[in-house]
Short mmCIF file of C-alpha atoms in Angstrom, two decimals:
data_model
loop_
_atom_site.label_atom_id
_atom_site.label_comp_id
_atom_site.label_asym_id
_atom_site.label_seq_id
_atom_site.Cartn_x
_atom_site.Cartn_y
_atom_site.Cartn_z
CA MET A 1354 0.00 0.00 0.00
CA GLY A 1355 1.48 3.35 -1.04
CA LYS A 1356 2.23 6.01 1.54
CA SER A 1357 -0.27 8.47 0.04
CA LEU A 1358 -3.06 5.87 -0.03
CA LEU A 1359 -2.23 4.76 3.52
CA GLY A 1360 -2.29 8.38 4.63
CA HIS A 1361 -5.86 8.75 3.38
CA LEU A 1362 -7.10 5.39 4.71
CA ALA A 1363 -5.26 5.44 8.05
CA PRO A 1364 -7.89 7.37 10.08
CA ALA A 1365 -10.70 5.03 8.97
CA LEU A 1366 -8.54 2.00 9.69
CA LEU A 1367 -7.69 3.48 13.09
CA VAL A 1368 -11.35 3.84 14.05
CA VAL A 1369 -12.35 0.34 12.91
CA LEU A 1370 -9.32 -1.46 14.36
CA TRP A 1371 -9.24 0.48 17.64
CA SER A 1372 -12.92 -0.33 18.14
CA SER A 1373 -12.19 -4.04 17.58
CA GLY A 1374 -10.56 -4.13 21.01
CA PHE A 1375 -13.98 -3.99 22.65
CA VAL A 1376 -15.00 -7.10 20.69
CA GLY A 1377 -11.93 -8.98 21.91
CA ALA A 1378 -12.64 -7.92 25.48
CA THR A 1379 -16.21 -9.19 25.10
CA PHE A 1380 -14.92 -12.55 23.88
CA ALA A 1381 -12.61 -12.93 26.88
CA ALA A 1382 -14.73 -11.43 29.67
CA PRO A 1383 -16.85 -14.53 30.45
CA VAL A 1384 -13.82 -16.83 30.82
CA ALA A 1385 -10.93 -14.74 32.21
CA PRO A 1386 -10.20 -11.66 34.36
CA ALA A 1387 -9.10 -8.56 32.50
CA THR A 1388 -5.56 -8.78 33.91
CA THR A 1389 -5.16 -12.31 32.56
CA THR A 1390 -6.37 -11.29 29.12
CA LEU A 1391 -4.07 -8.28 28.98
CA LEU A 1392 -1.07 -10.32 30.12
CA TRP A 1393 -1.50 -12.98 27.45
CA ARG A 1394 -2.22 -10.40 24.80
CA TYR A 1395 1.33 -9.14 25.31
CA VAL A 1396 2.84 -12.58 25.95
CA VAL A 1397 1.91 -13.27 22.33
CA ALA A 1398 2.44 -9.80 20.84
CA ALA A 1399 5.78 -8.75 22.38
CA PRO A 1400 7.82 -11.78 21.16
CA LEU A 1401 6.38 -11.33 17.66
CA MET A 1402 7.60 -7.75 17.64
CA LEU A 1403 11.00 -8.73 19.01
CA VAL A 1404 11.47 -11.36 16.31
CA ALA A 1405 10.55 -8.82 13.64
CA VAL A 1406 13.02 -6.18 14.81
CA LEU A 1407 15.78 -8.78 15.27
CA VAL A 1408 15.29 -10.11 11.75
CA LEU A 1409 15.38 -6.55 10.41
CA ARG A 1410 18.46 -5.81 12.57
CA ARG A 1411 17.02 -2.70 14.16
CA ARG A 1412 19.23 -0.87 16.65
CA TYR A 1413 18.08 1.49 19.40
CA GLY A 1414 19.86 4.09 21.45
CA LEU A 1415 19.21 4.67 25.13
CA ARG A 1416 17.35 7.94 24.48
CA TYR A 1417 14.93 6.23 22.12
CA LEU A 1418 14.34 3.30 24.47
CA ARG A 1419 13.69 5.64 27.39
CA ARG A 1420 11.21 7.74 25.41
CA GLU A 1421 9.28 4.78 24.00
CA ALA A 1422 9.23 3.02 27.38
CA VAL A 1423 7.50 6.01 28.98
CA LEU A 1424 5.04 6.35 26.09
CA GLY A 1425 4.28 2.63 26.20
CA ALA A 1426 3.73 2.65 29.95
CA LEU A 1427 1.22 5.49 29.57
CA GLY A 1428 -0.40 4.84 26.20
CA GLN A 1429 -0.70 1.07 26.40
CA ALA A 1430 -0.26 -0.30 29.92
CA GLY A 1431 -1.88 2.58 31.79
CA TYR A 1432 -4.70 3.18 29.34
CA LEU A 1433 -5.70 -0.47 28.92
CA TYR A 1434 -5.48 -1.26 32.62
CA GLY A 1435 -7.73 1.69 33.46
CA VAL A 1436 -10.33 0.83 30.83
CA PHE A 1437 -10.44 -2.90 31.63
CA ARG A 1438 -10.65 -2.26 35.37
CA ALA A 1439 -13.50 0.20 34.77
CA VAL A 1440 -15.46 -2.45 32.89
CA GLU A 1441 -14.73 -5.00 35.62
CA ALA A 1442 -16.07 -2.53 38.19
CA GLY A 1443 -19.38 -2.49 36.32
CA LEU A 1444 -19.08 0.79 34.45
CA PRO A 1445 -21.40 0.75 31.40
CA ALA A 1446 -19.61 0.82 28.07
CA GLY A 1447 -21.37 4.04 27.09
CA THR A 1448 -20.15 5.82 30.21
CA ALA A 1449 -16.59 4.62 29.63
CA ALA A 1450 -16.78 5.86 26.03
CA LEU A 1451 -18.11 9.24 27.15
CA LEU A 1452 -15.34 9.68 29.72
CA ALA A 1453 -12.70 8.61 27.21
CA SER A 1454 -14.07 11.20 24.80
CA LEU A 1455 -12.82 13.95 27.08
CA GLN A 1456 -9.34 13.13 25.80
CA PRO A 1457 -9.23 15.22 22.58
CA ALA A 1458 -10.28 18.40 24.38
CA LEU A 1459 -7.84 17.71 27.22
CA VAL A 1460 -4.96 17.13 24.78
CA ALA A 1461 -5.82 20.33 22.91
CA VAL A 1462 -5.99 22.38 26.12
CA VAL A 1463 -2.69 21.03 27.45
CA LEU A 1464 -0.90 21.62 24.15
CA SER A 1465 -2.31 25.16 23.99
CA GLY A 1466 -0.48 25.80 27.24
CA PHE A 1467 2.75 25.09 25.36
CA GLY A 1468 1.94 27.62 22.65
CA LYS A 1469 0.26 25.24 20.19
CA LYS A 1470 -2.98 27.05 19.50
CA GLY A 1471 -5.81 25.34 17.66
CA GLY A 1472 -8.18 28.27 17.10
CA ARG A 1473 -11.95 28.49 16.95
CA ARG A 1474 -12.28 25.85 14.25
CA GLN A 1475 -10.58 23.23 16.40
CA ALA A 1476 -12.65 24.18 19.47
CA ALA A 1477 -15.87 23.96 17.45
CA GLY A 1478 -14.90 20.58 16.01
CA LEU A 1479 -14.07 19.17 19.43
CA ALA A 1480 -17.39 20.36 20.84
CA ILE A 1481 -19.35 18.89 17.92
CA GLY A 1482 -17.50 15.59 18.22
CA PHE A 1483 -18.18 15.30 21.94
CA ALA A 1484 -21.87 16.09 21.39
CA GLY A 1485 -22.00 13.28 18.86
CA VAL A 1486 -20.46 10.84 21.33
CA ALA A 1487 -22.94 11.85 24.04
CA LEU A 1488 -25.80 11.25 21.61
CA ALA A 1489 -24.34 7.95 20.35
CA VAL A 1490 -23.98 6.40 23.82
CA GLY A 1491 -27.44 7.68 24.82
CA PRO A 1492 -29.02 6.75 28.17
CA ASP A 1493 -26.27 4.17 28.77
CA ALA A 1494 -23.99 7.05 29.71
CA VAL A 1495 -25.91 7.78 32.91
CA ALA A 1496 -27.22 4.35 33.87
CA GLY A 1497 -25.51 2.42 36.63
CA THR A 1498 -22.51 4.69 36.88
CA GLY A 1499 -20.26 3.75 39.79
CA THR A 1500 -17.58 5.91 41.32
CA GLU A 1501 -14.88 3.24 41.21
CA GLY A 1502 -15.48 2.40 37.56
CA ALA A 1503 -15.61 6.07 36.59
CA LEU A 1504 -12.31 6.76 38.34
CA TRP A 1505 -10.63 3.85 36.55
CA ALA A 1506 -11.95 5.07 33.19
CA LEU A 1507 -10.75 8.60 33.90
CA ALA A 1508 -7.34 7.25 34.91
CA GLY A 1509 -7.09 5.36 31.63
CA MET A 1510 -8.14 8.43 29.66
CA LEU A 1511 -5.57 10.61 31.46
CA SER A 1512 -2.86 8.03 30.82
CA LEU A 1513 -3.53 7.94 27.07
CA SER A 1514 -3.78 11.74 26.99
CA ALA A 1515 -0.40 12.04 28.71
CA ALA A 1516 1.12 9.71 26.12
CA ALA A 1517 -0.34 11.80 23.27
CA VAL A 1518 0.96 15.06 24.71
CA LEU A 1519 4.41 13.69 25.59
CA GLY A 1520 4.74 12.09 22.18
CA ASP A 1521 4.36 15.54 20.64
CA LEU A 1522 6.43 17.56 23.10
CA TRP A 1523 9.26 15.09 23.77
CA PRO A 1524 11.72 15.37 20.86
CA ALA A 1525 12.46 12.05 19.19
CA PRO A 1526 16.12 11.04 18.74
CA GLU A 1527 17.72 11.80 15.41
CA GLU A 1528 18.02 8.16 14.36
CA LYS A 1529 15.22 7.00 12.08
CA HIS A 1530 12.59 4.72 13.60
CA ASP A 1531 9.08 3.79 12.53
CA VAL A 1532 5.85 2.34 13.93
CA LEU A 1533 7.26 -1.19 14.08
CA ASP A 1534 10.02 -0.02 16.42
CA SER A 1535 7.55 1.76 18.69
CA LEU A 1536 5.26 -1.27 18.84
CA ALA A 1537 8.20 -3.51 19.74
CA VAL A 1538 9.54 -1.38 22.59
CA GLN A 1539 6.13 -0.40 23.94
CA GLY A 1540 4.90 -3.99 23.72
CA VAL A 1541 7.77 -5.22 25.89
CA VAL A 1542 7.07 -2.50 28.46
CA ALA A 1543 3.37 -3.39 28.56
CA LEU A 1544 4.24 -7.08 28.92
CA ALA A 1545 6.44 -6.34 31.92
CA PHE A 1546 3.72 -4.20 33.52
CA PHE A 1547 0.94 -6.75 33.13
CA ALA A 1548 3.21 -9.62 34.19
CA VAL A 1549 3.90 -7.87 37.49
CA VAL A 1550 0.21 -7.12 38.05
CA ALA A 1551 -0.97 -10.60 37.04
CA PHE A 1552 1.52 -12.50 39.21
CA ALA A 1553 0.95 -10.14 42.14
CA THR A 1554 -2.80 -10.78 41.99
CA GLY A 1555 -2.59 -14.48 41.17
CA GLN A 1556 -4.24 -14.01 37.76
CA ALA A 1557 -1.44 -15.07 35.44
CA ALA A 1558 -2.64 -18.59 34.53
CA PRO A 1559 -4.74 -18.69 31.33
CA PRO A 1560 -8.08 -20.54 31.31
CA ALA A 1561 -8.49 -23.74 29.33
CA ASP A 1562 -11.47 -22.43 27.37
CA PRO A 1563 -10.61 -22.18 23.61
CA SER A 1564 -12.59 -18.95 23.32
CA PHE A 1565 -9.93 -17.25 25.45
CA TRP A 1566 -7.29 -17.93 22.82
CA LEU A 1567 -9.62 -16.70 20.10
CA ALA A 1568 -9.94 -13.46 22.06
CA VAL A 1569 -6.15 -13.21 22.48
CA ALA A 1570 -5.59 -13.76 18.74
CA TRP A 1571 -8.20 -11.09 17.99
CA LEU A 1572 -6.63 -8.60 20.42
CA VAL A 1573 -3.12 -9.16 19.08
CA GLY A 1574 -3.92 -9.10 15.37
CA LEU A 1575 -6.59 -6.42 15.20
CA ALA A 1576 -6.39 -4.33 18.36
CA PHE A 1577 -2.62 -4.28 18.97
CA LEU A 1578 -0.96 -4.57 15.55
CA GLY A 1579 -3.84 -2.88 13.75
CA GLY A 1580 -5.32 -0.47 16.28
CA TYR A 1581 -2.17 0.72 18.02
CA GLY A 1582 -0.21 0.61 14.78
CA MET A 1583 -2.69 2.97 13.13
CA TYR A 1584 -2.85 5.13 16.28
CA LEU A 1585 0.90 5.70 16.18
CA TYR A 1586 0.86 6.28 12.42
CA VAL A 1587 -1.93 8.87 12.53
CA GLN A 1588 -0.38 10.56 15.56
CA ARG A 1589 2.93 11.00 13.76
CA THR A 1590 1.48 12.14 10.45
CA ARG A 1591 -1.41 14.31 11.67
CA GLY A 1592 -0.62 15.22 15.26
CA PRO A 1593 -1.89 14.35 18.76
CA VAL A 1594 -5.11 16.37 18.64
CA ALA A 1595 -6.12 14.85 15.30
CA VAL A 1596 -5.50 11.26 16.36
CA SER A 1597 -7.36 11.81 19.63
CA THR A 1598 -10.28 13.39 17.79
CA TRP A 1599 -10.70 10.41 15.47
CA LEU A 1600 -11.34 8.32 18.58
CA TYR A 1601 -14.65 10.21 18.92
CA LEU A 1602 -15.99 7.73 16.35
CA THR A 1603 -15.03 4.59 18.25
CA PRO A 1604 -18.12 4.34 20.55
CA ALA A 1605 -20.51 4.20 17.60
CA VAL A 1606 -18.25 1.88 15.60
CA SER A 1607 -17.89 -0.38 18.65
CA ALA A 1608 -21.70 -0.55 18.78
CA ALA A 1609 -21.67 -1.56 15.11
CA TRP A 1610 -19.13 -4.29 15.91
CA ALA A 1611 -21.39 -5.55 18.71
CA TRP A 1612 -24.41 -5.51 16.38
CA ALA A 1613 -22.55 -7.48 13.70
CA MET A 1614 -20.76 -9.94 16.02
CA PHE A 1615 -23.20 -10.46 18.88
CA GLY A 1616 -26.55 -9.33 17.54
CA GLU A 1617 -26.80 -6.43 19.98
CA ARG A 1618 -29.24 -3.63 19.20
CA LEU A 1619 -27.93 -0.70 17.14
CA PRO A 1620 -30.09 2.31 18.10
CA LEU A 1621 -30.85 5.04 15.59
CA LEU A 1622 -29.38 7.59 18.02
CA THR A 1623 -26.03 5.80 17.76
CA VAL A 1624 -26.04 6.20 13.99
CA VAL A 1625 -27.03 9.87 14.25
CA GLY A 1626 -24.38 10.43 16.94
CA PHE A 1627 -21.77 8.85 14.68
CA ALA A 1628 -22.69 11.26 11.87
CA ILE A 1629 -22.42 14.27 14.21
CA SER A 1630 -19.08 13.07 15.61
CA LEU A 1631 -17.80 12.57 12.08
CA ALA A 1632 -18.74 16.15 11.26
CA GLY A 1633 -16.74 17.35 14.26
CA VAL A 1634 -13.75 15.21 13.29
CA LEU A 1635 -13.79 16.58 9.74
CA VAL A 1636 -13.75 20.12 11.11
CA VAL A 1637 -10.68 19.44 13.26
CA ARG A 1638 -8.64 17.17 11.02
CA PRO A 1639 -5.54 18.50 9.25
CA ALA A 1640 -4.27 17.12 5.95
CA PRO A 1641 -1.81 14.20 6.14
CA ASP A 1642 1.72 15.27 7.08
CA ARG A 1643 0.71 18.91 7.47
CA GLN A 1644 3.15 20.74 9.72
CA ARG A 1645 4.85 17.49 10.72
CA THR A 1646 8.60 17.30 10.46
CA GLY A 1647 10.46 14.51 8.71
CA ARG A 1648 11.67 13.35 12.11
CA ASP A 1649 8.09 12.77 13.24
CA ARG A 1650 6.98 10.72 10.27
CA PRO A 1651 6.73 7.02 10.93
CA LEU A 1652 8.13 5.88 7.60
CA ALA A 1653 11.25 8.01 7.74
CA GLY A 1654 14.31 6.47 6.21
CA ALA A 1655 12.23 4.61 3.55
CA ARG A 1656 11.25 1.89 6.00
CA ALA A 1657 8.04 0.13 5.09
#
């Protein structure tokens, strides 16, 4: 796939693949705790990434490893642990989606404090997108909300927001690295985090149910390689506010996944909310590679 074509398709792929993570979590929830699922997701994913970078003979400096380790701890380990714990605590999916949708506005506000102004157009787009999410999740956003679950969801949202902001403000080393390198380093960091949590809580052993391994395969192939791969790509080519704003569409697309995979109801309000969120995203989005330096681009150095 050419770089220009990928640049145009990447946001749509991001939304679809990022949303697939909720399907994998639904597969695994009846047979395994969230910590177990997250551990084995990275037990499978991290070695695959390590083999790939070893075959390609990638080399990393200490500065790069330190930067990616911090971003992985925040953007993968912290975010996923917060979201999965929120669901375990009984927080409705709509409420979790609504809380997560505070991220684009938070990222924009924080970056504005560092002199990166977005203007009225960006503010209007963010407001429209959030309104669409609120409409898409509907009454589910206020039903059965628990304090513990809400706090976990907010913690996950803040962790992913911190990763988005740091990824923009923390200068990358001069050596050329791409999305594969980031996935490899961040995957190892997430594996270490979830291994510590799983063994500390006695939740490391996988269940014997075959559906668990189907869920792990789904989470590795679609949610990790696809979802996080596209997240990193869009972040580097379009910026942290843009990539965060595209996530406005994930609640409605997740509902579409649930309708297609599990026969769950797809309310008309969800479809209307998706359309409104899409309008907000289109207002905010920049063109691919606009105002991004060559250092920030994920395919620098002609790496595929």
